[in-house]
Amino acid sequence: MSMSAVYVLDLKGKNLISRNYRGDIDFGIIEKFLPLVLEREEEEATSPIIVHGDVTFVYIKNNNLYIVATTKTNANVALIFVFLHRLVQVFVDYFRELEEESIRDNFVLIYELMDELMDFGYPQSTETKILQEYITQQGQKLEAAPKPPPALTNAVSWRSESIKYRKNEVFLDVIESVNLLVGVSGNVLKSEIVGSVKMKCYLSGMPELRLGLNDKVLFENTGRSKSKSVELEDVKFHQCVRLSRFENDRTISFIPPDGEFELMGYRLSTHVKPLIWIESVIERHPHSRVEYMIKAKSQFKKRSTANNVEIVIPVPDDADCPKFKTTIGNVKYAPEQSSVIWTIKSFQGGKEYLMRAHFGLPSVLSEESEGRPPISVKFEIPYFTVSGIQVRYLKIIEKSGYQALPWVRYITQNGEYTLRTL
């Protein structure tokens, strides 16, 4: 994979900052980019890859900015996208927000970063923590210029060797988001679980960690019971994980970066029973009023509790004079969203609650016969995973032999969780 140049443009296509790495493409070719994007939008073609003659534009959007790479070779486009997202992440780590103003305020630093992130069109070091060891936001005197850390040329390029902590700790979060779409008839039309394992490592030296999950393939290979195992799909790992080891015996073995990072992501396209079920009865009285009766039911175990539940119920644009009655929580009318928002701070498993809403309809608008937006639900359930994934062990091996306790936490939350109504 090689890239000729990388540009950051505003929404009008103006070049804010750029770096030409190979010089094999006319640098002014970027002027063709925005007209090509607009032309494709008119044709309703929204691919983030545009081929123009012998030049390929690959781009992403972030905060009203286009981050564009150009290439002339038969490059691996997936890797280019990974690099562009890493570029954005590094800039966000340095400046908090990647936007036009932060670019104008940090030209010199951005050029330094772009030179370190890539060399002659090939990605180099993209780990923010390593870059921050020698590319700082303070001006450097020539005689005191910092030397690049050894990690840049080590086999482990994402971690420095001289890390020391008084107290060695590892925090591991297993976070699952539930994507769910329920049809008008009450059938689940779409359901999937998108999970991630996030870590915070505060460990001295160069420790090797081994993580064991209740992985179905591993259980099959070792002849254990499959009843409590999980079949993971679309697994993706941080670069620190030894992929060959995982492919051989499903062991997740790695030397972690220092601090916070995402170790792995996964997906399960499985039938998910709706954790929070919503039923709605809507009584319309043309041109006078509309009444809603909303029933919310938690369909998970009684020992679990959903926190900060937010049920968003769409209402007609011309609704006014709201009146609410509920058995729990708070209800408010959000006219800017044409919605009623019912919030329940703590929703225990196996419970059922009711909310009634009454609105006047003063104008003479035609009734909405179809196309009503669905009800959406937000929630977070701690100490619980829908898939049943479990951390069986986390071993920490380091030559000094110190002991470190791993802290494991499970969280289930909503993704795109919507229920259609009549």
PDB file of C-alpha atoms in Angstrom, residues 33-249:
ATOM      1  CA  PHE A  33     -12.039  16.275  -5.851  1.00  0.00           C
ATOM      2  CA  LEU A  34     -15.031  18.308  -4.631  1.00  0.00           C
ATOM      3  CA  PRO A  35     -16.680  18.682  -8.085  1.00  0.00           C
ATOM      4  CA  LEU A  36     -16.426  14.887  -8.443  1.00  0.00           C
ATOM      5  CA  VAL A  37     -17.996  14.379  -4.985  1.00  0.00           C
ATOM      6  CA  LEU A  38     -20.870  16.772  -5.744  1.00  0.00           C
ATOM      7  CA  GLU A  39     -21.431  15.144  -9.125  1.00  0.00           C
ATOM      8  CA  ARG A  40     -21.676  11.719  -7.492  1.00  0.00           C
ATOM      9  CA  GLU A  41     -24.060  13.035  -4.809  1.00  0.00           C
ATOM     10  CA  GLU A  42     -26.382  14.303  -7.579  1.00  0.00           C
ATOM     11  CA  GLU A  43     -26.299  10.816  -9.091  1.00  0.00           C
ATOM     12  CA  GLU A  44     -26.971   9.379  -5.581  1.00  0.00           C
ATOM     13  CA  ALA A  45     -23.695   7.432  -5.720  1.00  0.00           C
ATOM     14  CA  THR A  46     -22.050   7.710  -2.296  1.00  0.00           C
ATOM     15  CA  SER A  47     -18.925   5.539  -2.509  1.00  0.00           C
ATOM     16  CA  PRO A  48     -15.963   7.008  -0.544  1.00  0.00           C
ATOM     17  CA  ILE A  49     -13.660   5.932  -3.403  1.00  0.00           C
ATOM     18  CA  ILE A  50     -13.493   8.021  -6.584  1.00  0.00           C
ATOM     19  CA  VAL A  51     -11.440   7.046  -9.630  1.00  0.00           C
ATOM     20  CA  HIS A  52     -10.479   9.926 -11.938  1.00  0.00           C
ATOM     21  CA  GLY A  53      -8.211   8.923 -14.810  1.00  0.00           C
ATOM     22  CA  ASP A  54      -5.228   7.126 -13.274  1.00  0.00           C
ATOM     23  CA  VAL A  55      -5.722   8.746  -9.852  1.00  0.00           C
ATOM     24  CA  THR A  56      -7.845   7.287  -7.032  1.00  0.00           C
ATOM     25  CA  PHE A  57      -9.269   9.501  -4.278  1.00  0.00           C
ATOM     26  CA  VAL A  58     -10.045   7.729  -0.980  1.00  0.00           C
ATOM     27  CA  TYR A  59     -11.744   9.911   1.637  1.00  0.00           C
ATOM     28  CA  ILE A  60     -13.563  10.100   4.964  1.00  0.00           C
ATOM     29  CA  LYS A  61     -15.517  12.978   6.551  1.00  0.00           C
ATOM     30  CA  ASN A  62     -15.003  14.285  10.074  1.00  0.00           C
ATOM     31  CA  ASN A  63     -16.482  17.454  11.635  1.00  0.00           C
ATOM     32  CA  ASN A  64     -17.199  19.135   8.288  1.00  0.00           C
ATOM     33  CA  LEU A  65     -13.745  18.238   6.967  1.00  0.00           C
ATOM     34  CA  TYR A  66     -12.723  15.920   4.170  1.00  0.00           C
ATOM     35  CA  ILE A  67      -9.596  13.842   4.868  1.00  0.00           C
ATOM     36  CA  VAL A  68      -8.452  12.668   1.437  1.00  0.00           C
ATOM     37  CA  ALA A  69      -5.683  10.342   0.265  1.00  0.00           C
ATOM     38  CA  THR A  70      -4.612  10.052  -3.367  1.00  0.00           C
ATOM     39  CA  THR A  71      -2.916   7.040  -4.890  1.00  0.00           C
ATOM     40  CA  LYS A  72      -1.773   5.968  -8.342  1.00  0.00           C
ATOM     41  CA  THR A  73      -0.924   2.367  -7.514  1.00  0.00           C
ATOM     42  CA  ASN A  74      -3.180  -0.663  -7.073  1.00  0.00           C
ATOM     43  CA  ALA A  75      -3.317   0.012  -3.326  1.00  0.00           C
ATOM     44  CA  ASN A  76      -5.097  -1.832  -0.531  1.00  0.00           C
ATOM     45  CA  VAL A  77      -8.007   0.572   0.000  1.00  0.00           C
ATOM     46  CA  ALA A  78      -9.018  -0.994   3.338  1.00  0.00           C
ATOM     47  CA  LEU A  79      -5.573  -0.150   4.740  1.00  0.00           C
ATOM     48  CA  ILE A  80      -5.832   3.417   3.438  1.00  0.00           C
ATOM     49  CA  PHE A  81      -9.140   3.827   5.304  1.00  0.00           C
ATOM     50  CA  VAL A  82      -7.550   2.425   8.479  1.00  0.00           C
ATOM     51  CA  PHE A  83      -4.695   4.930   8.120  1.00  0.00           C
ATOM     52  CA  LEU A  84      -7.073   7.902   7.572  1.00  0.00           C
ATOM     53  CA  HIS A  85      -9.054   6.959  10.696  1.00  0.00           C
ATOM     54  CA  ARG A  86      -5.797   6.589  12.675  1.00  0.00           C
ATOM     55  CA  LEU A  87      -4.701  10.023  11.400  1.00  0.00           C
ATOM     56  CA  VAL A  88      -7.951  11.536  12.696  1.00  0.00           C
ATOM     57  CA  GLN A  89      -7.556   9.742  16.053  1.00  0.00           C
ATOM     58  CA  VAL A  90      -3.981  11.031  16.503  1.00  0.00           C
ATOM     59  CA  PHE A  91      -5.101  14.603  15.756  1.00  0.00           C
ATOM     60  CA  VAL A  92      -8.023  14.248  18.209  1.00  0.00           C
ATOM     61  CA  ASP A  93      -5.650  12.903  20.894  1.00  0.00           C
ATOM     62  CA  TYR A  94      -3.417  15.951  20.392  1.00  0.00           C
ATOM     63  CA  PHE A  95      -6.021  18.718  19.891  1.00  0.00           C
ATOM     64  CA  ARG A  96      -9.203  17.226  21.487  1.00  0.00           C
ATOM     65  CA  GLU A  97     -11.225  18.148  18.391  1.00  0.00           C
ATOM     66  CA  LEU A  98     -10.282  17.898  14.724  1.00  0.00           C
ATOM     67  CA  GLU A  99     -11.860  20.938  13.125  1.00  0.00           C
ATOM     68  CA  GLU A 100     -10.840  23.872  10.955  1.00  0.00           C
ATOM     69  CA  GLU A 101      -9.821  26.053  13.901  1.00  0.00           C
ATOM     70  CA  SER A 102      -7.598  23.397  15.536  1.00  0.00           C
ATOM     71  CA  ILE A 103      -5.826  22.853  12.198  1.00  0.00           C
ATOM     72  CA  ARG A 104      -5.146  26.583  11.729  1.00  0.00           C
ATOM     73  CA  ASP A 105      -3.801  26.813  15.307  1.00  0.00           C
ATOM     74  CA  ASN A 106      -1.423  23.844  14.955  1.00  0.00           C
ATOM     75  CA  PHE A 107       0.090  23.917  11.448  1.00  0.00           C
ATOM     76  CA  VAL A 108       3.679  23.241  12.533  1.00  0.00           C
ATOM     77  CA  LEU A 109       2.730  20.390  14.840  1.00  0.00           C
ATOM     78  CA  ILE A 110       0.474  18.802  12.203  1.00  0.00           C
ATOM     79  CA  TYR A 111       3.269  18.832   9.617  1.00  0.00           C
ATOM     80  CA  GLU A 112       5.552  17.137  12.157  1.00  0.00           C
ATOM     81  CA  LEU A 113       2.913  14.497  12.852  1.00  0.00           C
ATOM     82  CA  MET A 114       2.213  13.879   9.157  1.00  0.00           C
ATOM     83  CA  ASP A 115       5.941  13.335   8.569  1.00  0.00           C
ATOM     84  CA  GLU A 116       6.143  10.782  11.396  1.00  0.00           C
ATOM     85  CA  LEU A 117       2.879   8.997  10.585  1.00  0.00           C
ATOM     86  CA  MET A 118       3.959   8.256   7.017  1.00  0.00           C
ATOM     87  CA  ASP A 119       7.192   8.006   5.038  1.00  0.00           C
ATOM     88  CA  PHE A 120       7.233   7.995   1.204  1.00  0.00           C
ATOM     89  CA  GLY A 121       3.580   6.924   1.187  1.00  0.00           C
ATOM     90  CA  TYR A 122       3.978   4.058   3.677  1.00  0.00           C
ATOM     91  CA  PRO A 123       2.476   4.247   7.229  1.00  0.00           C
ATOM     92  CA  GLN A 124       4.999   4.344  10.066  1.00  0.00           C
ATOM     93  CA  SER A 125       4.243   4.971  13.757  1.00  0.00           C
ATOM     94  CA  THR A 126       0.552   5.672  14.423  1.00  0.00           C
ATOM     95  CA  GLU A 127       0.431   5.180  18.210  1.00  0.00           C
ATOM     96  CA  THR A 128      -0.324   8.507  19.910  1.00  0.00           C
ATOM     97  CA  LYS A 129       1.402   7.626  23.196  1.00  0.00           C
ATOM     98  CA  ILE A 130       4.684   6.864  21.403  1.00  0.00           C
ATOM     99  CA  LEU A 131       4.415   9.989  19.219  1.00  0.00           C
ATOM    100  CA  GLN A 132       3.782  12.158  22.292  1.00  0.00           C
ATOM    101  CA  GLU A 133       7.122  11.075  23.755  1.00  0.00           C
ATOM    102  CA  TYR A 134       9.027  13.078  21.151  1.00  0.00           C
ATOM    103  CA  ILE A 135       6.536  15.282  19.259  1.00  0.00           C
ATOM    104  CA  THR A 136       5.308  17.786  21.833  1.00  0.00           C
ATOM    105  CA  GLN A 137       3.150  20.875  21.619  1.00  0.00           C
ATOM    106  CA  GLN A 138       5.916  23.008  23.135  1.00  0.00           C
ATOM    107  CA  GLY A 139       8.586  24.526  20.903  1.00  0.00           C
ATOM    108  CA  GLN A 140      11.930  22.738  21.096  1.00  0.00           C
ATOM    109  CA  LYS A 141      15.394  24.307  21.031  1.00  0.00           C
ATOM    110  CA  LEU A 142      17.669  22.692  18.466  1.00  0.00           C
ATOM    111  CA  GLU A 143      20.243  21.490  20.985  1.00  0.00           C
ATOM    112  CA  ALA A 144      17.548  20.036  23.230  1.00  0.00           C
ATOM    113  CA  ALA A 145      15.515  18.322  20.513  1.00  0.00           C
ATOM    114  CA  PRO A 146      14.128  15.055  21.901  1.00  0.00           C
ATOM    115  CA  LYS A 147      15.272  11.777  20.423  1.00  0.00           C
ATOM    116  CA  PRO A 148      12.706   9.349  18.996  1.00  0.00           C
ATOM    117  CA  PRO A 149      12.016   6.593  21.551  1.00  0.00           C
ATOM    118  CA  PRO A 150      13.495   3.097  20.945  1.00  0.00           C
ATOM    119  CA  ALA A 151       9.938   1.737  20.629  1.00  0.00           C
ATOM    120  CA  LEU A 152       9.813   3.123  17.080  1.00  0.00           C
ATOM    121  CA  THR A 153      12.371   0.576  15.894  1.00  0.00           C
ATOM    122  CA  ASN A 154      11.486  -2.229  18.332  1.00  0.00           C
ATOM    123  CA  ALA A 155       9.338  -5.229  17.469  1.00  0.00           C
ATOM    124  CA  VAL A 156       6.833  -3.778  19.972  1.00  0.00           C
ATOM    125  CA  SER A 157       6.332  -0.332  18.438  1.00  0.00           C
ATOM    126  CA  TRP A 158       3.274   0.536  20.562  1.00  0.00           C
ATOM    127  CA  ARG A 159       4.919   0.398  24.008  1.00  0.00           C
ATOM    128  CA  SER A 160       8.010   1.898  25.659  1.00  0.00           C
ATOM    129  CA  GLU A 161      10.237  -0.318  27.810  1.00  0.00           C
ATOM    130  CA  SER A 162      10.832   2.021  30.762  1.00  0.00           C
ATOM    131  CA  ILE A 163       7.245   2.169  32.108  1.00  0.00           C
ATOM    132  CA  LYS A 164       6.955   1.925  35.912  1.00  0.00           C
ATOM    133  CA  TYR A 165       3.947   2.036  38.238  1.00  0.00           C
ATOM    134  CA  ARG A 166       3.790   1.846  42.028  1.00  0.00           C
ATOM    135  CA  LYS A 167       0.557  -0.111  41.767  1.00  0.00           C
ATOM    136  CA  ASN A 168       0.083  -2.475  38.815  1.00  0.00           C
ATOM    137  CA  GLU A 169      -3.532  -2.729  37.669  1.00  0.00           C
ATOM    138  CA  VAL A 170      -5.578  -3.823  34.648  1.00  0.00           C
ATOM    139  CA  PHE A 171      -9.168  -2.735  34.010  1.00  0.00           C
ATOM    140  CA  LEU A 172     -11.152  -4.652  31.405  1.00  0.00           C
ATOM    141  CA  ASP A 173     -14.585  -3.588  30.101  1.00  0.00           C
ATOM    142  CA  VAL A 174     -16.751  -5.861  27.964  1.00  0.00           C
ATOM    143  CA  ILE A 175     -19.293  -3.542  26.319  1.00  0.00           C
ATOM    144  CA  GLU A 176     -22.120  -4.846  24.129  1.00  0.00           C
ATOM    145  CA  SER A 177     -24.505  -2.712  22.053  1.00  0.00           C
ATOM    146  CA  VAL A 178     -27.829  -4.216  20.960  1.00  0.00           C
ATOM    147  CA  ASN A 179     -29.112  -3.258  17.502  1.00  0.00           C
ATOM    148  CA  LEU A 180     -32.796  -4.148  17.253  1.00  0.00           C
ATOM    149  CA  LEU A 181     -35.679  -3.358  14.907  1.00  0.00           C
ATOM    150  CA  VAL A 182     -39.191  -4.508  15.816  1.00  0.00           C
ATOM    151  CA  GLY A 183     -41.964  -4.338  13.197  1.00  0.00           C
ATOM    152  CA  VAL A 184     -45.516  -3.058  13.620  1.00  0.00           C
ATOM    153  CA  SER A 185     -46.771  -6.622  14.102  1.00  0.00           C
ATOM    154  CA  GLY A 186     -44.359  -7.145  17.013  1.00  0.00           C
ATOM    155  CA  ASN A 187     -41.929  -9.369  15.098  1.00  0.00           C
ATOM    156  CA  VAL A 188     -38.186  -8.802  15.474  1.00  0.00           C
ATOM    157  CA  LEU A 189     -37.073  -7.814  11.945  1.00  0.00           C
ATOM    158  CA  LYS A 190     -33.393  -7.301  12.747  1.00  0.00           C
ATOM    159  CA  SER A 191     -31.212  -8.065  15.745  1.00  0.00           C
ATOM    160  CA  GLU A 192     -27.479  -8.184  16.330  1.00  0.00           C
ATOM    161  CA  ILE A 193     -24.947  -7.642  19.081  1.00  0.00           C
ATOM    162  CA  VAL A 194     -21.879  -5.481  18.497  1.00  0.00           C
ATOM    163  CA  GLY A 195     -19.287  -5.949  21.223  1.00  0.00           C
ATOM    164  CA  SER A 196     -15.914  -4.567  22.200  1.00  0.00           C
ATOM    165  CA  VAL A 197     -13.332  -5.426  24.855  1.00  0.00           C
ATOM    166  CA  LYS A 198     -11.676  -2.245  26.133  1.00  0.00           C
ATOM    167  CA  MET A 199      -8.699  -2.159  28.469  1.00  0.00           C
ATOM    168  CA  LYS A 200      -6.858   0.257  30.714  1.00  0.00           C
ATOM    169  CA  CYS A 201      -3.395  -1.098  31.512  1.00  0.00           C
ATOM    170  CA  TYR A 202      -1.222   0.439  34.222  1.00  0.00           C
ATOM    171  CA  LEU A 203       1.545  -2.174  34.255  1.00  0.00           C
ATOM    172  CA  SER A 204       5.309  -1.865  34.696  1.00  0.00           C
ATOM    173  CA  GLY A 205       7.876  -3.274  32.287  1.00  0.00           C
ATOM    174  CA  MET A 206       6.958  -5.360  29.230  1.00  0.00           C
ATOM    175  CA  PRO A 207       4.230  -7.724  30.480  1.00  0.00           C
ATOM    176  CA  GLU A 208       2.628 -10.407  28.358  1.00  0.00           C
ATOM    177  CA  LEU A 209      -1.101 -10.860  28.895  1.00  0.00           C
ATOM    178  CA  ARG A 210      -3.228 -13.881  28.027  1.00  0.00           C
ATOM    179  CA  LEU A 211      -6.999 -13.478  27.884  1.00  0.00           C
ATOM    180  CA  GLY A 212      -9.368 -16.443  27.946  1.00  0.00           C
ATOM    181  CA  LEU A 213     -13.015 -16.157  26.830  1.00  0.00           C
ATOM    182  CA  ASN A 214     -15.801 -18.733  26.639  1.00  0.00           C
ATOM    183  CA  ASP A 215     -15.167 -19.012  22.901  1.00  0.00           C
ATOM    184  CA  LYS A 216     -17.213 -21.727  21.145  1.00  0.00           C
ATOM    185  CA  VAL A 217     -14.394 -22.781  18.776  1.00  0.00           C
ATOM    186  CA  LEU A 218     -11.954 -23.120  21.698  1.00  0.00           C
ATOM    187  CA  PHE A 219     -14.482 -25.166  23.702  1.00  0.00           C
ATOM    188  CA  GLU A 220     -15.047 -27.465  20.702  1.00  0.00           C
ATOM    189  CA  ASN A 221     -11.294 -27.952  20.214  1.00  0.00           C
ATOM    190  CA  THR A 222     -10.745 -28.821  23.882  1.00  0.00           C
ATOM    191  CA  GLY A 223     -13.836 -31.045  24.218  1.00  0.00           C
ATOM    192  CA  ARG A 224     -15.595 -28.877  26.790  1.00  0.00           C
ATOM    193  CA  SER A 225     -19.330 -28.289  27.084  1.00  0.00           C
ATOM    194  CA  LYS A 226     -20.625 -25.836  24.468  1.00  0.00           C
ATOM    195  CA  SER A 227     -23.720 -24.879  26.475  1.00  0.00           C
ATOM    196  CA  LYS A 228     -22.134 -21.750  27.968  1.00  0.00           C
ATOM    197  CA  SER A 229     -19.924 -20.820  24.999  1.00  0.00           C
ATOM    198  CA  VAL A 230     -20.318 -17.948  22.518  1.00  0.00           C
ATOM    199  CA  GLU A 231     -19.663 -18.036  18.768  1.00  0.00           C
ATOM    200  CA  LEU A 232     -17.936 -14.755  17.904  1.00  0.00           C
ATOM    201  CA  GLU A 233     -18.134 -13.333  14.369  1.00  0.00           C
ATOM    202  CA  ASP A 234     -16.177 -10.585  12.598  1.00  0.00           C
ATOM    203  CA  VAL A 235     -13.515 -10.540  15.302  1.00  0.00           C
ATOM    204  CA  LYS A 236     -10.974  -7.729  14.907  1.00  0.00           C
ATOM    205  CA  PHE A 237      -7.953  -7.185  17.149  1.00  0.00           C
ATOM    206  CA  HIS A 238      -5.610  -4.393  18.150  1.00  0.00           C
ATOM    207  CA  GLN A 239      -2.239  -4.752  16.435  1.00  0.00           C
ATOM    208  CA  CYS A 240      -0.670  -5.953  19.720  1.00  0.00           C
ATOM    209  CA  VAL A 241      -2.466  -9.346  19.559  1.00  0.00           C
ATOM    210  CA  ARG A 242      -0.454 -12.279  18.167  1.00  0.00           C
ATOM    211  CA  LEU A 243      -2.771 -13.382  15.355  1.00  0.00           C
ATOM    212  CA  SER A 244      -0.866 -16.597  14.577  1.00  0.00           C
ATOM    213  CA  ARG A 245      -1.334 -17.746  18.175  1.00  0.00           C
ATOM    214  CA  PHE A 246      -5.067 -16.993  18.032  1.00  0.00           C
ATOM    215  CA  GLU A 247      -5.467 -18.879  14.754  1.00  0.00           C
ATOM    216  CA  ASN A 248      -3.589 -21.892  16.131  1.00  0.00           C
ATOM    217  CA  ASP A 249      -5.217 -22.379  19.540  1.00  0.00           C
TER     218      ASP A 249
END
